[in-house]
PDB file of C-alpha atoms and ligand atoms in Angstrom:
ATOM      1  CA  UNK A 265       5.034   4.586  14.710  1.00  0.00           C
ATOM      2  CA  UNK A 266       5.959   1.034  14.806  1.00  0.00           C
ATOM      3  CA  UNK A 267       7.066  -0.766  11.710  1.00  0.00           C
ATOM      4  CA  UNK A 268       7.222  -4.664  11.448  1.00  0.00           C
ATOM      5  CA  UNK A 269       7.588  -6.480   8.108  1.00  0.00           C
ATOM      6  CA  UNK A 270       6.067  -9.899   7.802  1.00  0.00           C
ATOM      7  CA  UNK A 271       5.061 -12.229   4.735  1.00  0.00           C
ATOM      8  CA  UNK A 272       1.935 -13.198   3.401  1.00  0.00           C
ATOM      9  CA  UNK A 273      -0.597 -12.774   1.908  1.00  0.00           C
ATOM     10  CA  UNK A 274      -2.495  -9.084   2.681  1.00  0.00           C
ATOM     11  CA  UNK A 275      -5.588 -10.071   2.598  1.00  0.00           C
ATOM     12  CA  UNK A 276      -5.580 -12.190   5.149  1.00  0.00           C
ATOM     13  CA  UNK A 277      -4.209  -9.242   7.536  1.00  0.00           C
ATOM     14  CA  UNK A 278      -6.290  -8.904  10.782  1.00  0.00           C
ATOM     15  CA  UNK A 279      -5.766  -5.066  10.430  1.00  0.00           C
ATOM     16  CA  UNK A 280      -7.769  -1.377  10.601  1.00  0.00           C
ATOM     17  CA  UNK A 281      -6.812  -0.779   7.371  1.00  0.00           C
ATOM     18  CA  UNK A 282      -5.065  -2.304   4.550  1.00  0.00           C
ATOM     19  CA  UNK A 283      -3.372  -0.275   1.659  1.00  0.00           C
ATOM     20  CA  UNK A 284      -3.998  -1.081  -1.987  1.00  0.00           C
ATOM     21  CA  UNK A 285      -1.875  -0.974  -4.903  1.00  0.00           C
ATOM     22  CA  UNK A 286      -4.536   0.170  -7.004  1.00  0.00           C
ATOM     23  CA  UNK A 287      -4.647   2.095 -10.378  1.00  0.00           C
ATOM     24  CA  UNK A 288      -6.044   4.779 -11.249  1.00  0.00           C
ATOM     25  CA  UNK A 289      -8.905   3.548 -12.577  1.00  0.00           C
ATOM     26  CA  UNK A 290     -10.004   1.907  -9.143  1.00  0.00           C
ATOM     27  CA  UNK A 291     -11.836  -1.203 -10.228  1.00  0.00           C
ATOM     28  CA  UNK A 292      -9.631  -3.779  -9.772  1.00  0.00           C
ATOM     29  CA  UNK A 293      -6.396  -5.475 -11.468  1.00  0.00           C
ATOM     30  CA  UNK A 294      -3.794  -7.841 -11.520  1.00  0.00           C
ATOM     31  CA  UNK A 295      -1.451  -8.124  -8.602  1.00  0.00           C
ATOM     32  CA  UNK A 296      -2.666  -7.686  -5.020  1.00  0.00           C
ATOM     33  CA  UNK A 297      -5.379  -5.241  -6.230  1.00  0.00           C
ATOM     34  CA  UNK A 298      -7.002  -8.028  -7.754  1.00  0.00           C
ATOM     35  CA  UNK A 299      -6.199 -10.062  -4.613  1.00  0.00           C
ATOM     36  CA  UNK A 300      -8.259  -7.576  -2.634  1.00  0.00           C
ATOM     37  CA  UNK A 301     -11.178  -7.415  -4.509  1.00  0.00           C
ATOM     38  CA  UNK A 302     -11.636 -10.799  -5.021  1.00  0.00           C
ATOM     39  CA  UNK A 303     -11.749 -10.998  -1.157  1.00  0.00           C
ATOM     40  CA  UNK A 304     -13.742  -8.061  -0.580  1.00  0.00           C
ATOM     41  CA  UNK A 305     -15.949  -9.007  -2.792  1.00  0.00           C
ATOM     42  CA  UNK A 306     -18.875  -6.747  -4.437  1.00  0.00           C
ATOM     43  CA  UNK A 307     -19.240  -3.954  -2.305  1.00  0.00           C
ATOM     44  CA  UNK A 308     -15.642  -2.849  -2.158  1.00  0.00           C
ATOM     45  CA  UNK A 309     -15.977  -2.350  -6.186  1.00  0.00           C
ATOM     46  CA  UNK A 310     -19.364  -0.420  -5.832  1.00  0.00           C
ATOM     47  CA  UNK A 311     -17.608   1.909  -2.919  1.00  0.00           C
ATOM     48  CA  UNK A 312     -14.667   2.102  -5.668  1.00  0.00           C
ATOM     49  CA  UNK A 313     -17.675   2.952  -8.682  1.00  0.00           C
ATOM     50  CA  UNK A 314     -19.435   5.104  -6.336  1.00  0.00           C
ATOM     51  CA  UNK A 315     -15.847   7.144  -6.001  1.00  0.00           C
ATOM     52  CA  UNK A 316     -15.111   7.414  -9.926  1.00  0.00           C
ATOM     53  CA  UNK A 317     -19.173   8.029 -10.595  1.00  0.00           C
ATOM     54  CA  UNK A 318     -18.416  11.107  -8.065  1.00  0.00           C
ATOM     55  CA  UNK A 319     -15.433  12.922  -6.481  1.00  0.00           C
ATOM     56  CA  UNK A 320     -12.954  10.699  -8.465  1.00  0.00           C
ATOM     57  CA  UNK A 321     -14.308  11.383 -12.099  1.00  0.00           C
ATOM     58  CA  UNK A 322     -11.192  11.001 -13.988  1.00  0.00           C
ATOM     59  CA  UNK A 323      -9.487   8.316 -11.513  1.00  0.00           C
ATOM     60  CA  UNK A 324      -7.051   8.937  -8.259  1.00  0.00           C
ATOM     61  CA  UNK A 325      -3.644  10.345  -9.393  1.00  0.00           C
ATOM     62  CA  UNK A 326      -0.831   8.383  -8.556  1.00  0.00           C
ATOM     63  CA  UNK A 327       0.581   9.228  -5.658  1.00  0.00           C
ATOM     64  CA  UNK A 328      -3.273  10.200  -3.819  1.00  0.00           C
ATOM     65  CA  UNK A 329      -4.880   7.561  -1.351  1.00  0.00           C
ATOM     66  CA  UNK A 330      -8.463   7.404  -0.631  1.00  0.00           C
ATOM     67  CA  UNK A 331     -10.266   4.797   1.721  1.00  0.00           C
ATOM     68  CA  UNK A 332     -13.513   2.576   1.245  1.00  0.00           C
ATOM     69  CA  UNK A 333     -15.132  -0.260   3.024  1.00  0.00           C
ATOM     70  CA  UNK A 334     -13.303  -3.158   3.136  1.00  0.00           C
ATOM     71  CA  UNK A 335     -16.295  -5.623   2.199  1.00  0.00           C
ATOM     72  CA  UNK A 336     -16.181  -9.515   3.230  1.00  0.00           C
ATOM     73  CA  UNK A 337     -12.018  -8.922   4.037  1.00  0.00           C
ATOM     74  CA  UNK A 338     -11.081  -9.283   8.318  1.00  0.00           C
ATOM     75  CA  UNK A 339      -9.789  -5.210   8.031  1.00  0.00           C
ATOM     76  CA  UNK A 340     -12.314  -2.689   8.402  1.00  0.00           C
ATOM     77  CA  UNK A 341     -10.843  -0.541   5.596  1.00  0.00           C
ATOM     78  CA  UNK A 342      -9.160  -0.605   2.258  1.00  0.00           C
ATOM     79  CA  UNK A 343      -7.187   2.842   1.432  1.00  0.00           C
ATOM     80  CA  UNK A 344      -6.383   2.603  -2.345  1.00  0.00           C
ATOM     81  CA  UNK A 345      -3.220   4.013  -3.574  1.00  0.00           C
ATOM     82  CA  UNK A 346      -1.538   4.331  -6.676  1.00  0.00           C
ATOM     83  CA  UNK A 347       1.792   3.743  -7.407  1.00  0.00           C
ATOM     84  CA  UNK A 348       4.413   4.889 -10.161  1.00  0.00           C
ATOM     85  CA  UNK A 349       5.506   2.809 -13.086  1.00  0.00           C
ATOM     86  CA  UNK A 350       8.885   2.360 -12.673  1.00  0.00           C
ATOM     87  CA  UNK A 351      10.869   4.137 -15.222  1.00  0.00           C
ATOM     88  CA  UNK A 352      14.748   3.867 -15.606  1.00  0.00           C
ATOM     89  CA  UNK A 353      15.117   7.448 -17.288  1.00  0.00           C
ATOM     90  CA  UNK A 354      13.223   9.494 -14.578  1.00  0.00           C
ATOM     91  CA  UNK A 355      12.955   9.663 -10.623  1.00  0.00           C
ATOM     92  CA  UNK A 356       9.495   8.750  -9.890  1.00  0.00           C
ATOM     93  CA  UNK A 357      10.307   8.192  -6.201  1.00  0.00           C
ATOM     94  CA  UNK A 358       8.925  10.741  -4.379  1.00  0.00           C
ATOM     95  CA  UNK A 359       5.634   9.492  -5.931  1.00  0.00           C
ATOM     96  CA  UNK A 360       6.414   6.013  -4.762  1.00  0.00           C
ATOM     97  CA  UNK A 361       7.336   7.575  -1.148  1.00  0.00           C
ATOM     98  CA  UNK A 362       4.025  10.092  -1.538  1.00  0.00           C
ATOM     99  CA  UNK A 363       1.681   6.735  -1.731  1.00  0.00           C
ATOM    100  CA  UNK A 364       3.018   5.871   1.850  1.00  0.00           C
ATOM    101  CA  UNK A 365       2.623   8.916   3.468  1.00  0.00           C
ATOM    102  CA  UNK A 366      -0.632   9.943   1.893  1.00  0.00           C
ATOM    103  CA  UNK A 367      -2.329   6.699   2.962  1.00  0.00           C
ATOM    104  CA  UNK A 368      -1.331   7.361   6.225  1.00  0.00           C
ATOM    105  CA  UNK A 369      -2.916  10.734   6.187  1.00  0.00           C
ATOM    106  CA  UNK A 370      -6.197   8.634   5.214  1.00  0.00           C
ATOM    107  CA  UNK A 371      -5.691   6.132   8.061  1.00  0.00           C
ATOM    108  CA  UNK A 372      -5.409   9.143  10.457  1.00  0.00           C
ATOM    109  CA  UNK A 373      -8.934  10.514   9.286  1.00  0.00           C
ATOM    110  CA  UNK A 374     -10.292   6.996   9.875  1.00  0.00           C
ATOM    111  CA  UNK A 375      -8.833   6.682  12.789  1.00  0.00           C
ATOM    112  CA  UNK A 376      -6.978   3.436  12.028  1.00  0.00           C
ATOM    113  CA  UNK A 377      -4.119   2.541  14.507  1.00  0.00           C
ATOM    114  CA  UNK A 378      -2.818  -0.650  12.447  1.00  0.00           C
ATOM    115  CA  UNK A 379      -2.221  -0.455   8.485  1.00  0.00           C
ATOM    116  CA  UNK A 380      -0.823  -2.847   6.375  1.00  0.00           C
ATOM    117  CA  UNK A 381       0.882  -2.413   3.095  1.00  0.00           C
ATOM    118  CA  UNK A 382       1.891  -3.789  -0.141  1.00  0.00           C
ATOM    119  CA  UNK A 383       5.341  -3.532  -1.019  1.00  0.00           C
ATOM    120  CA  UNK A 384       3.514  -0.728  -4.142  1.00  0.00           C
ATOM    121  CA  UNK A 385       4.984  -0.271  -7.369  1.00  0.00           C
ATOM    122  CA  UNK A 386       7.148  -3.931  -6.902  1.00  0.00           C
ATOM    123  CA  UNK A 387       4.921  -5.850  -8.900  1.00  0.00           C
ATOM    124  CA  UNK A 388       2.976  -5.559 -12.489  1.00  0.00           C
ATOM    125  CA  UNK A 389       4.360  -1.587 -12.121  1.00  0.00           C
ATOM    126  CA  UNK A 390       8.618  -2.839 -12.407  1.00  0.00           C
ATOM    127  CA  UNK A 391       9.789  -0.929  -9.619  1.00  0.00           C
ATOM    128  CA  UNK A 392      13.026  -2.599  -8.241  1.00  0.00           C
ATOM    129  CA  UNK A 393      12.646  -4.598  -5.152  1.00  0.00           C
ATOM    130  CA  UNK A 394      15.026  -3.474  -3.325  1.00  0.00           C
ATOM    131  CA  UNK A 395      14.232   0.442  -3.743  1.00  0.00           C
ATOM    132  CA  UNK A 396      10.971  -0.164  -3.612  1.00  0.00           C
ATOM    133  CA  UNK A 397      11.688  -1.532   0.210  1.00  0.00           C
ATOM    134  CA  UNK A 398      13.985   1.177   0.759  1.00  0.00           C
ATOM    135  CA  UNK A 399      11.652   3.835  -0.760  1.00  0.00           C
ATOM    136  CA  UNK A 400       8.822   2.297   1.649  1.00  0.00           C
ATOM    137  CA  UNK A 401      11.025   2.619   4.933  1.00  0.00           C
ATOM    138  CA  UNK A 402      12.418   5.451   4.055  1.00  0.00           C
ATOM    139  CA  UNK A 403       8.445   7.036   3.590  1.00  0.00           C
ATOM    140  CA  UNK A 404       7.127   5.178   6.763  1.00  0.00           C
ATOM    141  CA  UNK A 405      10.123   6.037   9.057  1.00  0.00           C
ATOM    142  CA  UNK A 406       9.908   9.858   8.653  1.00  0.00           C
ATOM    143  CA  UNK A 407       5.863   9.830   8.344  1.00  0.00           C
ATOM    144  CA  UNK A 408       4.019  12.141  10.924  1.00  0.00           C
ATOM    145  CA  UNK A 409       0.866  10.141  11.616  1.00  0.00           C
ATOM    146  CA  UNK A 410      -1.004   8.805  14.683  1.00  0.00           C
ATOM    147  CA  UNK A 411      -0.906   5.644  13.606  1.00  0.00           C
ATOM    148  CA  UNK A 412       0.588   3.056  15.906  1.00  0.00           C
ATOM    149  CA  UNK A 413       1.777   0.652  13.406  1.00  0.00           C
ATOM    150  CA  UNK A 414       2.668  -0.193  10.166  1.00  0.00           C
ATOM    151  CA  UNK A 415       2.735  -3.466   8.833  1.00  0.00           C
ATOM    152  CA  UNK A 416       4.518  -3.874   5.378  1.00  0.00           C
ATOM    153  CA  UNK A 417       3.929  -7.256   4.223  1.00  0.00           C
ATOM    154  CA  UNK A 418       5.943  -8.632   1.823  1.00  0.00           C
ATOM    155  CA  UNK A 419       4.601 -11.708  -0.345  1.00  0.00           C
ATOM    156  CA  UNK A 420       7.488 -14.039  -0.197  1.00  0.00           C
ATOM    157  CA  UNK A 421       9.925 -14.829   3.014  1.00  0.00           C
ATOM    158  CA  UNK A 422      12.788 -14.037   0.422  1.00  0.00           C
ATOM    159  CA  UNK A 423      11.556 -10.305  -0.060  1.00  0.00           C
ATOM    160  CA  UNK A 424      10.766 -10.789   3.737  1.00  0.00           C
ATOM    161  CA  UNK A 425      14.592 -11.398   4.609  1.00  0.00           C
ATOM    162  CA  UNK A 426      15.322  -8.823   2.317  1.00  0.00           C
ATOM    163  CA  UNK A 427      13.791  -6.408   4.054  1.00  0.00           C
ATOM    164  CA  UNK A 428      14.639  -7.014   7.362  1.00  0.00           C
ATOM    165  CA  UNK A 429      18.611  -6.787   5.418  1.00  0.00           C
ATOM    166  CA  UNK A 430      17.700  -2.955   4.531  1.00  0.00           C
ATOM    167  CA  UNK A 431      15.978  -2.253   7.554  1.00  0.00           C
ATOM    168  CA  UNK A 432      18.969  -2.828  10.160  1.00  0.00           C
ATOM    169  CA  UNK A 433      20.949  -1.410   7.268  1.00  0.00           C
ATOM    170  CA  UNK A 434      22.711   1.618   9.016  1.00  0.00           C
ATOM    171  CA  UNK A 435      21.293   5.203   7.577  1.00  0.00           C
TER     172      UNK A 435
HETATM  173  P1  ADP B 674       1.918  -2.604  -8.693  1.00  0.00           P
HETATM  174  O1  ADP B 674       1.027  -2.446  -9.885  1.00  0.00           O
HETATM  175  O2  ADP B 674       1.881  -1.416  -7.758  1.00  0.00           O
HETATM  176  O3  ADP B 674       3.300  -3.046  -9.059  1.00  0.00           O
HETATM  177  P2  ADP B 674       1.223  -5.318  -7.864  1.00  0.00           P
HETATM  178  O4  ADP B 674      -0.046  -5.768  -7.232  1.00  0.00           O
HETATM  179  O5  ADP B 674       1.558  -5.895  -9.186  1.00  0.00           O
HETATM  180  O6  ADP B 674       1.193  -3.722  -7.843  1.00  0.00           O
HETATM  181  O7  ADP B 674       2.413  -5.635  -6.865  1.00  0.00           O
HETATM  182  C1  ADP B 674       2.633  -4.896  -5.703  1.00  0.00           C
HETATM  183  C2  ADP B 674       3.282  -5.794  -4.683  1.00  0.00           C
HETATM  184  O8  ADP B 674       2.315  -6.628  -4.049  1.00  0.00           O
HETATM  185  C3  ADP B 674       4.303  -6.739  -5.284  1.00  0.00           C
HETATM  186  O9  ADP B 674       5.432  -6.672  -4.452  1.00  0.00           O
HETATM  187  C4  ADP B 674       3.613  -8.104  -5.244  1.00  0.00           C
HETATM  188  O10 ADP B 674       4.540  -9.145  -5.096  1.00  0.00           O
HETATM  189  C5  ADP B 674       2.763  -7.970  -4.015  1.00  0.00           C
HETATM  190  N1  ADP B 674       1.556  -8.793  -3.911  1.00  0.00           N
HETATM  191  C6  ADP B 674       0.784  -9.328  -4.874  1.00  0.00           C
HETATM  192  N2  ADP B 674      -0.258  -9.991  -4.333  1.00  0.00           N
HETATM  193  C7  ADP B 674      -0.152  -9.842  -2.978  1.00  0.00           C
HETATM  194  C8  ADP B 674      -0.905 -10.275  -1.843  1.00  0.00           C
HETATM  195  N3  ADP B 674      -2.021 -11.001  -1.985  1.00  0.00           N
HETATM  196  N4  ADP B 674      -0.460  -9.924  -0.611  1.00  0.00           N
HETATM  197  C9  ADP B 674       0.654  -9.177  -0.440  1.00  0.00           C
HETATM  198  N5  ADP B 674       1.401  -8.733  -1.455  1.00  0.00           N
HETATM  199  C10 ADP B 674       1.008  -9.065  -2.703  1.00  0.00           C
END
């Protein structure tokens, strides 16, 4: 898989799918949840009510991914993830890395070849910027998927050129 980093805004992202840092509530939030809804408009939150009136009863766990419509947005789906609060006295990382790889395995059940993603957890949830990039490479680069490329876009060109800093970062 292919991973390029750009900035912007996601919702704008001419994309299969694009990942959302939901909670686990599903209806929509602050951040680029809220982002995405507001763009999707009305039918993405009745796919998302549909999901908690049914299968997702008591909300998606963090660390779970599940995919609906992507309403009035250019992708033709949203997969909603949900990340860890960040929390100095434990290691919620492999939670953080789980969202990555378990919206992949949603994107390869749609059948999506390009997905884009939030940098998760980096916003209203604390995580550290530059883990949270590092957390999100780390997840993407050893993912087994059929996807053919993942986008991860960060919001600002400063988080941008960070990026690119821990990507050609030697492992
Ligand atoms: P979380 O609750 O997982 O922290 P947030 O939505 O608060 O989620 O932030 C997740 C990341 O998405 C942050 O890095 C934030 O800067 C970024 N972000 C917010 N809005 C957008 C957007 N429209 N497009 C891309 N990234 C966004």
């Amino acid at each position: 898989m292919q991973i390029e980093l750009v900035a912007g805004d996601i919702t704008e992202r001419h994309v299969d799918a694009i990942v959302n840092a939901a909670n686990s509530g599903l209806l929509g939030g602050a951040g680029v949840d809220g982002a995405i809804h507001r763009v999707g408009g009305p039918e993405v939150l009745a796919a998302c009510r549909e999901l908690r009136a049914g299968p997702l009863r008591d909300g998606l766990p963090t660390g779970q991914a599940v995919a609906t419509t992507a309403g009035r947005l250019p992708a033709r789906w949203v997969i909603h993830t949900v990340g860890p609060v960040y929390a100095a006295d434990s290691d919620r990382s492999a939670l953080l890395r789980s969202c990555y790889v378990a919206s992949l395995r949603v994107a390869d059940v749609l059948g999506a070849a390009t997905v884009a993603f939030p940098l998760i957890s980096a916003g209203v949830y604390g995580w550290p910027v530059q883990d949270a990039i590092r957390q999100a490479l780390t997840a993407l680069r050893a993912a087994d998927t059929w996807v053919a490329t993942a986008r991860l876009v960060l919001f600002d060109d400063s988080r941008l050129e960070l990026a690119q800093q821990v990507l050609n970062q030697p492992r």
